[in-house]
C-alpha positions as a LaTeX table, in Angstrom:
\begin{tabular}{lrrr}
\hline
Residue & $x$ (\AA) & $y$ (\AA) & $z$ (\AA) \\
\hline
Met1 & 56.77 & 34.70 & $-37.15$ \\
Asn2 & 54.14 & 32.64 & $-35.38$ \\
Asp3 & 52.02 & 34.95 & $-33.25$ \\
Pro4 & 49.34 & 32.91 & $-31.41$ \\
Glu5 & 47.56 & 36.05 & $-30.26$ \\
Asn6 & 47.11 & 37.38 & $-33.78$ \\
Thr7 & 44.10 & 35.77 & $-35.45$ \\
Gly8 & 45.30 & 37.13 & $-38.79$ \\
Asp9 & 48.60 & 35.30 & $-38.56$ \\
Pro10 & 48.52 & 32.44 & $-41.12$ \\
Asp11 & 50.91 & 30.44 & $-38.91$ \\
Arg12 & 48.75 & 30.76 & $-35.82$ \\
Pro13 & 48.17 & 27.27 & $-34.42$ \\
Pro14 & 44.62 & 25.92 & $-34.20$ \\
Val15 & 43.02 & 26.18 & $-30.80$ \\
Gly16 & 40.93 & 23.65 & $-28.94$ \\
Ile17 & 37.19 & 23.27 & $-28.54$ \\
Pro18 & 35.95 & 26.21 & $-26.45$ \\
Pro19 & 34.99 & 25.32 & $-22.89$ \\
Phe20 & 31.35 & 25.64 & $-21.92$ \\
Pro21 & 31.45 & 25.15 & $-18.11$ \\
Asp22 & 27.78 & 25.98 & $-17.65$ \\
Arg23 & 26.54 & 23.80 & $-20.53$ \\
Pro24 & 26.23 & 20.05 & $-20.95$ \\
Pro25 & 28.57 & 18.55 & $-23.52$ \\
Ala26 & 27.17 & 18.85 & $-27.03$ \\
Val27 & 25.67 & 15.88 & $-28.79$ \\
Gly28 & 25.12 & 15.22 & $-32.45$ \\
Pro29 & 26.40 & 13.69 & $-35.62$ \\
Ile30 & 29.41 & 15.27 & $-37.24$ \\
Tyr31 & 29.14 & 16.70 & $-40.73$ \\
Gly32 & 30.38 & 14.30 & $-43.35$ \\
Val33 & 31.55 & 11.75 & $-40.77$ \\
Pro34 & 29.27 & 8.68 & $-40.74$ \\
Val35 & 28.93 & 6.58 & $-37.61$ \\
Gln36 & 30.46 & 3.59 & $-39.41$ \\
Gln37 & 33.81 & 5.05 & $-38.39$ \\
Tyr38 & 35.07 & 4.34 & $-34.90$ \\
Gln39 & 38.13 & 5.26 & $-32.90$ \\
Pro40 & 37.96 & 3.30 & $-29.64$ \\
Glu41 & 40.09 & 5.62 & $-27.54$ \\
Gln42 & 37.88 & 8.65 & $-28.27$ \\
Gln43 & 34.57 & 8.69 & $-26.45$ \\
Tyr44 & 32.30 & 11.29 & $-24.92$ \\
Leu45 & 29.33 & 11.27 & $-22.62$ \\
Pro46 & 25.99 & 12.60 & $-23.90$ \\
Pro47 & 24.31 & 15.27 & $-21.75$ \\
His48 & 22.18 & 14.23 & $-18.81$ \\
Pro49 & 19.77 & 12.47 & $-18.71$ \\
Gln50 & 20.87 & 10.43 & $-21.75$ \\
Pro51 & 22.62 & 7.34 & $-20.33$ \\
Arg52 & 24.46 & 6.14 & $-23.42$ \\
Arg53 & 27.87 & 6.91 & $-24.82$ \\
Arg54 & 28.34 & 7.69 & $-28.46$ \\
Arg55 & 31.63 & 6.80 & $-30.06$ \\
Arg56 & 33.39 & 9.75 & $-31.56$ \\
Ser57 & 34.47 & 9.38 & $-35.13$ \\
Pro58 & 38.16 & 9.83 & $-35.85$ \\
Ala59 & 37.49 & 11.94 & $-38.93$ \\
Tyr60 & 37.18 & 15.42 & $-37.49$ \\
Arg61 & 37.26 & 17.77 & $-40.43$ \\
Leu62 & 40.20 & 20.12 & $-40.77$ \\
Ile63 & 40.35 & 22.84 & $-43.37$ \\
Val64 & 43.42 & 22.86 & $-45.56$ \\
Ala65 & 44.12 & 26.02 & $-47.57$ \\
Ser66 & 46.26 & 29.14 & $-47.45$ \\
Gly67 & 45.33 & 32.44 & $-45.88$ \\
Phe68 & 43.65 & 33.36 & $-42.62$ \\
Leu69 & 43.55 & 30.35 & $-40.30$ \\
Ala70 & 40.98 & 29.86 & $-37.58$ \\
Ala71 & 39.23 & 26.84 & $-36.11$ \\
Ala72 & 35.65 & 25.68 & $-36.51$ \\
Ile73 & 33.28 & 23.21 & $-34.93$ \\
Leu74 & 30.10 & 21.95 & $-36.52$ \\
Ala75 & 27.13 & 23.62 & $-34.98$ \\
Gly76 & 25.23 & 20.36 & $-34.57$ \\
Gly77 & 27.98 & 18.01 & $-33.49$ \\
Val78 & 30.98 & 17.84 & $-31.27$ \\
Gly79 & 33.49 & 17.40 & $-34.06$ \\
Leu80 & 36.43 & 19.74 & $-34.42$ \\
Leu81 & 36.86 & 21.64 & $-37.66$ \\
Ile82 & 39.55 & 24.06 & $-38.69$ \\
Phe83 & 38.64 & 26.36 & $-41.55$ \\
Glu84 & 40.26 & 28.94 & $-43.75$ \\
Glu85 & 38.38 & 31.54 & $-45.66$ \\
Ile86 & 38.75 & 31.28 & $-49.42$ \\
Gln87 & 38.48 & 34.74 & $-50.96$ \\
Asp88 & 36.97 & 35.48 & $-54.34$ \\
Ile89 & 36.05 & 31.89 & $-55.17$ \\
Val90 & 32.32 & 31.80 & $-54.57$ \\
Ala91 & 30.07 & 33.07 & $-57.33$ \\
Ala92 & 26.62 & 34.42 & $-56.52$ \\
Gln93 & 24.04 & 31.70 & $-56.12$ \\
Asp94 & 21.98 & 31.14 & $-59.26$ \\
His95 & 18.69 & 29.89 & $-57.94$ \\
Gly96 & 16.33 & 27.80 & $-60.00$ \\
Pro97 & 12.62 & 28.19 & $-60.52$ \\
Ala98 & 10.13 & 28.57 & $-57.69$ \\
Leu99 & 9.22 & 25.58 & $-55.58$ \\
Pro100 & 6.11 & 23.56 & $-56.38$ \\
Ala101 & 2.95 & 25.39 & $-55.43$ \\
Thr102 & 1.51 & 24.97 & $-51.95$ \\
Gly103 & $-2.14$ & 25.94 & $-51.91$ \\
Gly104 & $-1.65$ & 27.60 & $-55.26$ \\
Val105 & 1.33 & 29.66 & $-54.02$ \\
Pro106 & 5.03 & 28.76 & $-54.41$ \\
Leu107 & 6.46 & 27.70 & $-51.07$ \\
Gly108 & 9.09 & 30.42 & $-50.88$ \\
Glu109 & 6.46 & 33.03 & $-51.60$ \\
Ala110 & 3.98 & 31.55 & $-49.13$ \\
Leu111 & 6.56 & 31.70 & $-46.32$ \\
Gln112 & 7.81 & 35.19 & $-47.13$ \\
His113 & 6.96 & 37.35 & $-44.09$ \\
Ser114 & 4.06 & 34.98 & $-43.36$ \\
His115 & 3.94 & 36.02 & $-39.70$ \\
Glu116 & 5.81 & 38.10 & $-37.13$ \\
Gly117 & 8.60 & 35.58 & $-36.90$ \\
Ile118 & 10.60 & 34.19 & $-34.01$ \\
Gln119 & 10.55 & 36.38 & $-30.93$ \\
Val120 & 14.14 & 37.11 & $-29.90$ \\
Asp121 & 14.90 & 39.24 & $-26.85$ \\
Trp122 & 17.29 & 41.59 & $-28.59$ \\
Ala123 & 17.55 & 43.83 & $-25.51$ \\
Ala124 & 18.67 & 41.01 & $-23.23$ \\
Gly125 & 22.30 & 41.28 & $-24.27$ \\
Pro126 & 24.80 & 38.44 & $-24.11$ \\
Asn127 & 24.54 & 35.92 & $-21.28$ \\
Leu128 & 28.25 & 35.27 & $-20.84$ \\
Asp129 & 29.78 & 32.16 & $-19.34$ \\
Asp130 & 33.15 & 32.01 & $-17.62$ \\
Ala131 & 34.87 & 31.76 & $-20.99$ \\
Gly132 & 33.21 & 34.95 & $-22.24$ \\
Leu133 & 30.88 & 33.18 & $-24.67$ \\
Asp134 & 27.20 & 33.96 & $-25.02$ \\
Gln135 & 25.05 & 31.17 & $-23.59$ \\
Gly136 & 21.99 & 32.72 & $-25.21$ \\
Ser137 & 18.63 & 33.87 & $-23.97$ \\
Arg138 & 15.60 & 31.57 & $-23.68$ \\
Val139 & 13.19 & 31.60 & $-26.64$ \\
Thr140 & 9.60 & 30.61 & $-25.90$ \\
Asp141 & 7.84 & 31.88 & $-29.03$ \\
Ala142 & 9.42 & 30.25 & $-32.08$ \\
Pro143 & 6.76 & 29.13 & $-34.58$ \\
Gly144 & 8.10 & 26.63 & $-37.05$ \\
Val145 & 11.18 & 25.56 & $-35.07$ \\
Leu146 & 11.88 & 21.93 & $-34.17$ \\
Met147 & 14.32 & 20.13 & $-31.92$ \\
Val148 & 15.64 & 17.09 & $-33.80$ \\
Asp149 & 16.78 & 13.86 & $-32.13$ \\
Thr150 & 18.35 & 10.96 & $-34.00$ \\
Gln151 & 19.01 & 7.30 & $-33.26$ \\
Leu152 & 22.34 & 6.16 & $-34.66$ \\
Met153 & 24.07 & 2.83 & $-34.83$ \\
Ser154 & 26.36 & 3.76 & $-31.97$ \\
Gly155 & 24.40 & 6.32 & $-29.97$ \\
Met156 & 22.16 & 9.33 & $-30.23$ \\
Gly157 & 22.38 & 12.80 & $-31.74$ \\
Thr158 & 20.55 & 16.09 & $-31.60$ \\
Gly159 & 20.08 & 19.29 & $-33.57$ \\
Thr160 & 17.43 & 21.75 & $-34.70$ \\
Gly161 & 15.06 & 22.02 & $-37.66$ \\
Val162 & 12.60 & 24.31 & $-39.44$ \\
Val163 & 9.01 & 23.57 & $-40.57$ \\
Leu164 & 8.14 & 24.64 & $-44.11$ \\
Thr165 & 4.53 & 23.43 & $-44.56$ \\
Gly166 & 1.62 & 22.82 & $-42.25$ \\
Asp167 & 1.52 & 19.15 & $-43.25$ \\
Gly168 & 5.03 & 18.57 & $-41.92$ \\
Leu169 & 7.62 & 19.25 & $-44.62$ \\
Ala170 & 10.74 & 20.39 & $-42.78$ \\
Ile171 & 14.49 & 20.87 & $-43.16$ \\
Thr172 & 17.60 & 20.44 & $-41.04$ \\
Asn173 & 21.29 & 19.91 & $-41.74$ \\
Tyr174 & 22.32 & 16.70 & $-43.45$ \\
His175 & 24.97 & 16.14 & $-40.79$ \\
Val176 & 22.24 & 16.15 & $-38.13$ \\
Val177 & 20.44 & 13.13 & $-39.63$ \\
Glu178 & 23.31 & 11.42 & $-41.44$ \\
Asp179 & 23.27 & 7.67 & $-40.76$ \\
Ala180 & 20.20 & 7.99 & $-38.54$ \\
Ser181 & 17.88 & 4.99 & $-38.41$ \\
Glu182 & 15.27 & 6.98 & $-36.49$ \\
Val183 & 14.50 & 10.68 & $-36.50$ \\
Thr184 & 12.12 & 12.25 & $-34.01$ \\
Val185 & 11.23 & 15.92 & $-33.79$ \\
Thr186 & 9.84 & 17.99 & $-30.96$ \\
Val187 & 7.82 & 21.10 & $-31.77$ \\
Ala188 & 9.61 & 23.66 & $-29.64$ \\
Asp189 & 6.57 & 25.79 & $-28.77$ \\
Ser190 & 4.24 & 22.92 & $-27.83$ \\
Gly191 & 6.51 & 20.04 & $-26.82$ \\
Glu192 & 4.67 & 17.65 & $-29.15$ \\
Val193 & 6.87 & 14.80 & $-30.40$ \\
Tyr194 & 6.62 & 13.16 & $-33.83$ \\
Thr195 & 8.53 & 10.72 & $-36.01$ \\
Ala196 & 10.10 & 12.10 & $-39.18$ \\
Thr197 & 11.24 & 10.46 & $-42.41$ \\
Val198 & 14.25 & 11.65 & $-44.40$ \\
Leu199 & 12.94 & 12.37 & $-47.90$ \\
Gly200 & 16.31 & 13.33 & $-49.31$ \\
Arg201 & 19.51 & 15.22 & $-48.70$ \\
Asp202 & 22.14 & 17.37 & $-50.34$ \\
Ser203 & 25.65 & 16.63 & $-49.10$ \\
Leu204 & 27.10 & 19.62 & $-50.98$ \\
His205 & 24.96 & 22.17 & $-49.13$ \\
Asp206 & 24.47 & 20.12 & $-45.94$ \\
Val207 & 20.67 & 20.15 & $-46.18$ \\
Ala208 & 18.24 & 17.31 & $-45.40$ \\
Val209 & 14.52 & 17.36 & $-46.19$ \\
Leu210 & 12.18 & 15.74 & $-43.66$ \\
Gln211 & 8.55 & 14.71 & $-43.64$ \\
Ile212 & 6.97 & 14.77 & $-40.18$ \\
Glu213 & 4.56 & 11.87 & $-39.84$ \\
Asp214 & 1.00 & 11.93 & $-38.46$ \\
Ala215 & 1.20 & 15.53 & $-37.33$ \\
Pro216 & $-1.77$ & 17.90 & $-37.27$ \\
Thr217 & $-1.43$ & 21.25 & $-38.97$ \\
Leu218 & 1.87 & 22.71 & $-37.82$ \\
Ala219 & 2.97 & 26.31 & $-37.52$ \\
Thr220 & 5.54 & 27.12 & $-40.18$ \\
Ala221 & 8.54 & 29.39 & $-40.27$ \\
Ser222 & 8.37 & 32.89 & $-41.68$ \\
Ile223 & 11.25 & 33.76 & $-43.99$ \\
Asn224 & 12.94 & 36.70 & $-45.62$ \\
Thr225 & 14.73 & 35.89 & $-48.86$ \\
Glu226 & 16.42 & 39.31 & $-48.89$ \\
Leu227 & 19.56 & 39.20 & $-46.77$ \\
Pro228 & 20.40 & 42.10 & $-44.45$ \\
Asp229 & 23.38 & 44.32 & $-45.11$ \\
Arg230 & 26.63 & 43.69 & $-43.28$ \\
Gly231 & 26.33 & 44.93 & $-39.74$ \\
Gly232 & 22.62 & 44.11 & $-39.55$ \\
Pro233 & 21.35 & 42.23 & $-36.47$ \\
Thr234 & 21.15 & 38.44 & $-36.64$ \\
Ala235 & 20.38 & 35.67 & $-34.16$ \\
Ala236 & 20.90 & 31.92 & $-34.30$ \\
Val237 & 18.08 & 30.00 & $-32.62$ \\
Gly238 & 18.47 & 26.38 & $-31.60$ \\
Asn239 & 18.85 & 23.55 & $-29.15$ \\
Gly240 & 22.30 & 24.67 & $-27.99$ \\
Gly241 & 24.31 & 21.88 & $-26.38$ \\
Gly242 & 21.34 & 19.50 & $-26.60$ \\
Gln243 & 19.77 & 21.34 & $-23.68$ \\
Gly244 & 16.18 & 20.43 & $-24.59$ \\
Tyr245 & 14.88 & 23.97 & $-25.11$ \\
Leu246 & 15.57 & 26.86 & $-27.47$ \\
Thr247 & 17.97 & 29.71 & $-26.92$ \\
Ala248 & 19.05 & 32.55 & $-29.18$ \\
Val249 & 22.55 & 33.95 & $-29.52$ \\
Thr250 & 22.67 & 37.37 & $-31.14$ \\
Gly251 & 25.24 & 39.14 & $-33.26$ \\
Glu252 & 25.75 & 40.98 & $-36.51$ \\
Leu253 & 25.90 & 39.80 & $-40.09$ \\
Thr254 & 29.62 & 39.93 & $-40.83$ \\
Gly255 & 29.90 & 38.28 & $-44.23$ \\
Leu256 & 28.08 & 37.01 & $-47.30$ \\
Glu257 & 29.08 & 34.37 & $-49.86$ \\
Glu258 & 31.62 & 32.98 & $-47.40$ \\
Ser259 & 33.29 & 29.65 & $-48.09$ \\
Ile260 & 34.81 & 27.09 & $-45.76$ \\
Val261 & 36.69 & 23.99 & $-46.85$ \\
Ala262 & 36.75 & 21.02 & $-44.49$ \\
Ser263 & 38.84 & 17.87 & $-44.43$ \\
Ser264 & 39.23 & 15.04 & $-41.95$ \\
Gly265 & 42.97 & 15.15 & $-42.43$ \\
Val266 & 42.75 & 12.00 & $-44.56$ \\
Pro267 & 44.15 & 12.55 & $-48.06$ \\
Asp268 & 41.47 & 13.59 & $-50.56$ \\
Asp269 & 38.81 & 13.72 & $-47.82$ \\
Met270 & 37.82 & 17.34 & $-48.23$ \\
Ser271 & 34.50 & 19.09 & $-48.67$ \\
Arg272 & 33.54 & 22.68 & $-49.28$ \\
Leu273 & 30.54 & 24.63 & $-48.05$ \\
Ser274 & 30.18 & 27.85 & $-49.97$ \\
Gly275 & 27.83 & 30.78 & $-50.33$ \\
Leu276 & 27.42 & 30.97 & $-46.55$ \\
Ile277 & 26.17 & 33.78 & $-44.34$ \\
Glu278 & 28.62 & 34.67 & $-41.57$ \\
Thr279 & 27.40 & 36.01 & $-38.23$ \\
Ser280 & 29.24 & 37.11 & $-35.12$ \\
Ala281 & 26.72 & 35.21 & $-32.97$ \\
Asp282 & 28.36 & 32.69 & $-30.60$ \\
Val283 & 27.02 & 29.54 & $-32.25$ \\
Ile284 & 27.85 & 26.23 & $-30.51$ \\
Pro285 & 26.98 & 22.57 & $-31.17$ \\
Gly286 & 23.24 & 21.89 & $-31.17$ \\
Tyr287 & 22.24 & 24.89 & $-33.24$ \\
Ser288 & 22.77 & 22.94 & $-36.47$ \\
Gly289 & 19.76 & 22.91 & $-38.75$ \\
Gly290 & 18.10 & 25.73 & $-36.86$ \\
Pro291 & 17.14 & 29.18 & $-38.13$ \\
Leu292 & 19.36 & 32.20 & $-38.44$ \\
Val293 & 17.01 & 35.17 & $-38.24$ \\
Asp294 & 17.22 & 38.86 & $-39.03$ \\
Gly295 & 16.26 & 41.72 & $-36.75$ \\
Asp296 & 12.57 & 41.08 & $-37.43$ \\
Gly297 & 12.75 & 37.41 & $-36.45$ \\
Gln298 & 12.44 & 36.28 & $-40.08$ \\
Val299 & 14.44 & 33.21 & $-41.11$ \\
Ile300 & 17.25 & 34.13 & $-43.50$ \\
Gly301 & 19.39 & 31.01 & $-43.21$ \\
Ile302 & 19.94 & 27.56 & $-41.73$ \\
Thr303 & 22.83 & 27.42 & $-39.24$ \\
Thr304 & 25.39 & 24.78 & $-40.16$ \\
Ala305 & 28.83 & 25.55 & $-38.68$ \\
Ala306 & 30.72 & 27.72 & $-36.26$ \\
Ser307 & 34.25 & 28.89 & $-35.86$ \\
Gln308 & 36.01 & 27.59 & $-32.81$ \\
Gly309 & 37.53 & 29.75 & $-30.14$ \\
Glu310 & 37.60 & 30.70 & $-26.51$ \\
Thr311 & 36.13 & 34.20 & $-26.69$ \\
Ala312 & 33.17 & 35.88 & $-28.34$ \\
Glu313 & 35.58 & 37.63 & $-30.70$ \\
Glu314 & 36.82 & 34.28 & $-31.99$ \\
Val315 & 33.50 & 32.43 & $-32.31$ \\
Asp316 & 31.34 & 33.09 & $-35.37$ \\
Gly317 & 28.48 & 31.21 & $-36.97$ \\
Tyr318 & 27.83 & 30.16 & $-40.56$ \\
Ala319 & 24.46 & 29.57 & $-42.19$ \\
Ile320 & 23.15 & 28.35 & $-45.52$ \\
Pro321 & 20.92 & 31.04 & $-47.10$ \\
Val322 & 17.26 & 30.02 & $-46.87$ \\
Thr323 & 16.94 & 30.38 & $-50.65$ \\
Val324 & 19.60 & 27.71 & $-51.13$ \\
Ala325 & 17.80 & 25.40 & $-48.70$ \\
Leu326 & 14.53 & 25.89 & $-50.59$ \\
Asp327 & 16.30 & 25.02 & $-53.84$ \\
Val328 & 17.36 & 21.72 & $-52.27$ \\
Val329 & 13.76 & 21.06 & $-51.19$ \\
Glu330 & 12.61 & 21.66 & $-54.75$ \\
Gln331 & 15.18 & 19.21 & $-56.11$ \\
Val332 & 14.28 & 16.53 & $-53.58$ \\
Leu333 & 10.56 & 16.89 & $-54.23$ \\
Ser334 & 11.22 & 16.57 & $-57.97$ \\
Gly335 & 12.37 & 13.00 & $-57.31$ \\
Glu336 & 15.41 & 13.42 & $-59.54$ \\
Glu337 & 18.81 & 12.76 & $-58.05$ \\
Thr338 & 21.88 & 14.81 & $-58.95$ \\
Asp339 & 25.58 & 14.50 & $-58.15$ \\
Ser340 & 24.94 & 15.92 & $-54.67$ \\
Val341 & 21.20 & 15.41 & $-54.08$ \\
Ser342 & 20.04 & 11.92 & $-53.08$ \\
Ile343 & 16.49 & 10.78 & $-52.50$ \\
Gly344 & 15.64 & 8.72 & $-49.42$ \\
Met345 & 17.88 & 7.53 & $-46.60$ \\
Asp346 & 21.60 & 6.76 & $-46.78$ \\
Gly347 & 22.62 & 3.20 & $-47.40$ \\
Ala348 & 24.67 & 1.33 & $-44.80$ \\
Leu349 & 26.57 & $-1.93$ & $-44.46$ \\
Gly350 & 25.89 & $-2.34$ & $-40.75$ \\
Ile351 & 29.51 & $-2.15$ & $-39.62$ \\
Val352 & 31.70 & 0.07 & $-37.48$ \\
Val353 & 35.05 & 0.86 & $-39.11$ \\
Gly354 & 38.28 & 2.41 & $-37.87$ \\
Thr355 & 41.40 & 3.65 & $-39.63$ \\
Glu356 & 44.62 & 1.82 & $-38.79$ \\
Gln357 & 47.86 & 2.35 & $-40.72$ \\
Asp358 & 46.08 & 3.75 & $-43.78$ \\
Gln359 & 43.60 & 0.87 & $-43.84$ \\
Ala360 & 39.84 & 0.66 & $-43.19$ \\
Val361 & 39.59 & $-2.01$ & $-40.50$ \\
Val362 & 36.26 & $-3.54$ & $-39.45$ \\
Ile363 & 35.72 & $-3.01$ & $-35.70$ \\
Glu364 & 32.19 & $-4.40$ & $-35.34$ \\
Val365 & 29.71 & $-6.27$ & $-37.55$ \\
Thr366 & 26.04 & $-6.08$ & $-36.64$ \\
Pro367 & 24.33 & $-9.50$ & $-36.53$ \\
Gly368 & 22.05 & $-9.99$ & $-39.53$ \\
Ser369 & 23.46 & $-6.96$ & $-41.32$ \\
Ser370 & 24.38 & $-6.64$ & $-44.98$ \\
Ala371 & 28.03 & $-6.85$ & $-43.99$ \\
Glu372 & 27.54 & $-10.13$ & $-42.12$ \\
Gln373 & 25.66 & $-11.63$ & $-45.06$ \\
Leu374 & 28.48 & $-10.51$ & $-47.34$ \\
Gly375 & 30.99 & $-12.31$ & $-45.13$ \\
Leu376 & 32.78 & $-9.38$ & $-43.47$ \\
Arg377 & 34.09 & $-10.08$ & $-39.98$ \\
Glu378 & 35.90 & $-8.14$ & $-37.28$ \\
Arg379 & 39.50 & $-7.22$ & $-38.14$ \\
Asp380 & 38.90 & $-7.66$ & $-41.87$ \\
Ile381 & 40.41 & $-4.90$ & $-44.04$ \\
Val382 & 38.17 & $-3.34$ & $-46.71$ \\
Arg383 & 40.32 & $-2.58$ & $-49.77$ \\
Thr384 & 37.87 & $-1.32$ & $-52.42$ \\
Val385 & 34.19 & $-0.47$ & $-52.83$ \\
Asp386 & 32.81 & $-0.42$ & $-56.38$ \\
Gly387 & 36.39 & $-0.44$ & $-57.63$ \\
Gln388 & 37.37 & 2.65 & $-55.63$ \\
Pro389 & 40.40 & 2.15 & $-53.37$ \\
Val390 & 39.70 & 2.54 & $-49.66$ \\
Thr391 & 42.48 & 3.56 & $-47.29$ \\
Ser392 & 40.46 & 4.97 & $-44.38$ \\
Ala393 & 37.16 & 4.79 & $-42.56$ \\
Ala394 & 36.33 & 8.23 & $-43.97$ \\
Glu395 & 36.74 & 7.07 & $-47.56$ \\
Leu396 & 34.69 & 3.93 & $-46.97$ \\
Ser397 & 31.86 & 5.81 & $-45.32$ \\
Arg398 & 31.79 & 8.49 & $-47.98$ \\
Ile399 & 31.50 & 5.93 & $-50.78$ \\
Val400 & 28.81 & 3.93 & $-49.00$ \\
Asn401 & 26.80 & 7.03 & $-48.10$ \\
Asp402 & 26.76 & 8.12 & $-51.72$ \\
His403 & 24.36 & 5.18 & $-52.24$ \\
Asn404 & 20.77 & 4.68 & $-51.15$ \\
Val405 & 19.13 & 1.85 & $-49.25$ \\
Gly406 & 18.72 & $-1.11$ & $-51.62$ \\
Asp407 & 21.68 & $-0.24$ & $-53.85$ \\
Val408 & 24.09 & $-3.09$ & $-54.60$ \\
Ile409 & 27.81 & $-2.44$ & $-54.13$ \\
Thr410 & 30.88 & $-4.58$ & $-54.81$ \\
Val411 & 33.33 & $-4.95$ & $-51.93$ \\
Glu412 & 36.86 & $-6.35$ & $-51.94$ \\
Trp413 & 38.49 & $-7.11$ & $-48.60$ \\
Thr414 & 41.24 & $-9.05$ & $-46.89$ \\
Thr415 & 40.43 & $-11.28$ & $-43.94$ \\
Glu416 & 42.35 & $-11.24$ & $-40.68$ \\
Ala417 & 44.01 & $-14.47$ & $-41.87$ \\
Gly418 & 45.25 & $-12.70$ & $-45.01$ \\
Glu419 & 42.80 & $-14.15$ & $-47.55$ \\
Asp420 & 41.56 & $-11.83$ & $-50.33$ \\
Arg421 & 37.81 & $-11.95$ & $-50.94$ \\
Ser422 & 35.14 & $-10.06$ & $-52.87$ \\
Gly423 & 31.38 & $-10.01$ & $-53.12$ \\
Glu424 & 28.24 & $-7.94$ & $-53.59$ \\
Ala425 & 26.15 & $-6.44$ & $-50.78$ \\
Thr426 & 22.71 & $-4.86$ & $-50.81$ \\
Leu427 & 22.79 & $-1.75$ & $-48.63$ \\
Gln428 & 20.43 & $-1.51$ & $-45.68$ \\
Glu429 & 19.27 & 1.27 & $-43.40$ \\
Ala430 & 21.44 & 1.93 & $-40.37$ \\
Val431 & 20.87 & $-0.69$ & $-37.66$ \\
Val432 & 20.13 & 0.23 & $-34.07$ \\
Tyr433 & 21.31 & $-2.14$ & $-31.36$ \\
\hline
\end{tabular}
């Protein structure tokens, strides 16, 4: 029987995005959902003082599996996710060799307990809003933590990041910078603003590696590669709700090697994040890419997702272990791409696409873009990319984003007048207009 009050009931219906009456609406890209997708009737207003609207993508990721059903939102976006825990499917992470030496010391070793860590007010207790969710306590001493802002084709996004080296190597979530044509970072403790370049990304683990440009020596994070036991104190630190300053939400470590499977609801559009740390901290959008710390303020993970709910009991956070993130950094710095790790920025066609009746329909074409040069026009229907059938905006974006800037792809499409055409396009960086 369907019992909506029982969170263990597999037939319990998904619930909506939790209200945050005392917070601005969250801003940020949505994991795995490029901005080339567009659903005109869904829009939201970025938090004050940002004047622009960003179009919401239609491909909010929903988890499809059997077992315990809850809902989840990405910690750095406003997209709705529903996730189900998959038991006994995630093997222990088998980490590779140490990262390249930094000053003669491997990076992971150099950052291990390198300083006293992020100062969290553990005694403050939860700062509850009207919905019973922790709004967090202000953090003013957070060495190595960044606030990340992105310029997208159709708006702006925000998230959090972590500095790994004094010369500006940093990490955030891939979904924070996905499809960004510009990335700027603000050093949380000083307010200094810099431009950052995306060196590479891992879509499987939702990690992006950044290089901060023209920065002086930066304070780095301090990490702990040994995870606490279940029940140990944890705190997620980040730019919650795009508020422009750091807060920390505290909780306990409630799970290790957790796995969530996400899908947009489009057939075959599913992705899995596994090996995650689960925390009872009330993570909300904006914390994506920021540190999850232990009771000593040492970074143990990178926050990437949160369960969705209306009470503190329903809302949990999920983080990628810091060791996994460092493995991605190593792979990116090696310059060798893998099935999930890509070097450099995502490629783009310079179009906005929507899904209509199981078809990927072009909504907008940017003047001078690769798509315009190819011959794509508004209301054209994209049928295949590199021989792969395309039946939705999600599929089109996923295929395109698997390529880098400068890659050549073959596109087949049908014009609004019903003519079938094909051609090759050289992918560009996302265009800002």
